[in-house]
Short mmCIF file of C-alpha atoms in Angstrom, two decimals:
data_model
loop_
_atom_site.label_atom_id
_atom_site.label_comp_id
_atom_site.label_asym_id
_atom_site.label_seq_id
_atom_site.Cartn_x
_atom_site.Cartn_y
_atom_site.Cartn_z
CA MET A 12 98.34 -4.24 33.92
CA LYS A 13 101.20 -2.11 32.67
CA ALA A 14 104.30 -2.04 34.86
CA LYS A 15 106.31 1.13 35.02
CA VAL A 16 109.99 1.04 35.76
CA LEU A 17 111.90 3.88 37.31
CA ILE A 18 115.61 3.33 37.31
CA ALA A 19 117.86 5.42 39.50
CA LEU A 20 121.56 4.83 39.14
CA SER A 21 124.17 5.67 41.73
CA MET A 22 127.81 4.76 41.59
CA LEU A 23 130.82 4.75 43.87
CA PHE A 24 134.11 4.85 42.02
CA ALA A 25 137.36 3.49 43.44
CA ALA A 26 140.64 4.01 41.62
CA SER A 27 144.20 3.16 42.57
CA CYS A 28 146.13 4.58 39.63
CA SER A 29 147.53 8.12 39.52
CA ASN A 30 147.80 8.29 35.70
CA VAL A 31 144.06 8.44 35.10
CA PRO A 32 141.69 11.39 35.04
CA THR A 33 140.56 12.74 38.39
CA ARG A 34 138.11 10.62 40.36
CA GLU A 35 135.29 13.00 39.49
CA GLU A 36 136.04 12.91 35.76
CA SER A 37 136.34 9.14 35.77
CA LEU A 38 133.13 8.78 37.79
CA ASP A 39 131.25 11.06 35.41
CA GLU A 40 132.40 9.14 32.33
CA THR A 41 131.87 5.71 33.90
CA GLN A 42 128.42 6.72 35.14
CA LYS A 43 127.47 8.09 31.72
CA GLU A 44 128.59 4.90 29.94
CA THR A 45 126.90 2.65 32.52
CA SER A 46 123.64 4.63 32.30
CA HIS A 47 123.73 4.37 28.52
CA LYS A 48 124.25 0.60 28.63
CA ILE A 49 121.41 0.16 31.15
CA ASN A 50 119.09 2.27 29.00
CA GLN A 51 119.96 0.11 25.98
CA ASN A 52 119.01 -3.01 27.95
CA GLN A 53 116.01 -1.64 29.83
CA THR A 54 113.60 -4.04 28.13
CA ALA A 55 115.35 -6.96 29.86
CA PHE A 56 114.52 -5.48 33.28
CA GLN A 57 111.01 -4.56 32.15
CA THR A 58 110.39 -8.18 31.10
CA CYS A 59 111.30 -9.38 34.60
CA ILE A 60 108.95 -6.81 36.11
CA ARG A 61 106.12 -7.57 33.69
CA ASP A 62 106.38 -11.27 34.54
CA ALA A 63 106.30 -10.49 38.28
CA VAL A 64 103.17 -8.37 37.81
CA LYS A 65 101.52 -11.23 35.88
CA ARG A 66 102.25 -13.57 38.78
CA THR A 67 101.01 -11.02 41.34
CA PRO A 68 98.45 -8.62 39.86
CA GLY A 69 98.56 -5.18 41.50
CA LEU A 70 102.15 -5.68 42.58
CA LYS A 71 103.86 -2.50 43.75
CA GLY A 72 107.24 -2.25 45.32
CA GLN A 73 110.88 -1.56 44.91
CA ALA A 74 114.20 -3.33 44.95
CA THR A 75 117.79 -2.17 44.76
CA LEU A 76 120.16 -4.07 42.50
CA VAL A 77 123.83 -3.64 43.42
CA TRP A 78 126.97 -4.94 41.79
CA ILE A 79 130.67 -4.28 41.33
CA GLN A 80 131.75 -3.35 37.84
CA ASN A 81 135.41 -4.22 37.34
CA ASP A 82 137.94 -2.39 35.18
CA GLU A 83 137.08 -4.65 32.23
CA GLY A 84 133.36 -3.82 32.48
CA TYR A 85 132.24 -7.21 33.83
CA VAL A 86 129.59 -7.47 36.54
CA ARG A 87 130.81 -9.02 39.77
CA ASN A 88 128.89 -9.97 42.91
CA PRO A 89 125.40 -8.83 41.87
CA ARG A 90 122.72 -8.96 44.55
CA ILE A 91 119.34 -7.49 45.38
CA ARG A 92 118.89 -5.41 48.54
CA ASP A 93 115.98 -3.67 50.17
CA MET A 94 113.31 -5.55 48.23
CA ASN A 95 109.95 -4.86 49.87
CA PHE A 96 108.07 -7.73 48.19
CA LYS A 97 108.82 -11.44 47.90
CA ASP A 98 109.31 -12.94 44.46
CA ALA A 99 112.21 -15.36 43.97
CA GLU A 100 111.55 -15.61 40.22
CA PHE A 101 111.84 -11.82 39.91
CA GLU A 102 115.14 -11.86 41.80
CA ASN A 103 116.54 -14.67 39.64
CA CYS A 104 115.42 -12.92 36.45
CA ILE A 105 116.97 -9.57 37.40
CA LEU A 106 120.24 -11.18 38.55
CA SER A 107 120.42 -13.23 35.36
CA GLN A 108 119.93 -10.12 33.23
CA ILE A 109 122.62 -8.07 34.98
CA LYS A 110 125.10 -10.98 34.97
CA SER A 111 124.78 -11.21 31.20
CA MET A 112 125.64 -7.54 30.66
CA LYS A 113 129.08 -6.17 29.96
CA PHE A 114 129.74 -2.49 30.42
CA PRO A 115 132.42 -0.35 28.79
CA PRO A 116 135.69 -0.62 30.70
CA SER A 117 136.29 2.06 33.29
CA ALA A 118 139.61 3.69 34.13
CA GLU A 119 142.67 1.47 34.44
CA ASP A 120 142.98 -0.32 37.79
CA SER A 121 139.55 0.78 38.90
CA ARG A 122 136.25 -0.67 39.89
CA THR A 123 132.84 0.84 40.31
CA LYS A 124 130.13 -0.05 42.81
CA VAL A 125 126.78 0.42 41.09
CA SER A 126 123.35 0.68 42.69
CA LEU A 127 120.24 0.51 40.52
CA GLU A 128 116.81 1.24 41.99
CA LEU A 129 113.91 -0.66 40.40
CA ILE A 130 110.41 0.60 41.19
CA VAL A 131 107.28 -1.28 40.17
CA GLN A 132 104.01 0.67 40.15
#
C-alpha cells in the first residue's frame, strides 16, 4: 500500500530585537527556509509513515508535529499532538527525524514555533 503524505506547515515567530526586519518579513523568510528544509528531508518522514502502514495495513490518520526552532536553527522540544491513531514506533521515528534536522538560522534573538501536519491516507 502506498502512503501519501500531506505536510502543512504553520509557524509562529517571536522576536525580541528591534534591529531585524519586521516580524512579517522575518516570518516569511523563516517559513520559506523551513519549508525548503522540510521538503528536502521529506523522504525521512515518508519512511516513518511507510513503516507504520506496513505494521498496520489500511492505516489512515493524522498527527501534528510541533517544535521550537531556536535562533541557531536547532530543533527544541519536539512533540506530537493530536494523533488520532496509536503507534509508538511511528512517534519515535518522526521525533528522531526532526531532532536530527538543523534549519537555517532565523533572525537574531528570535525563535519560531513550528507546527507540521502529517496526514496518512
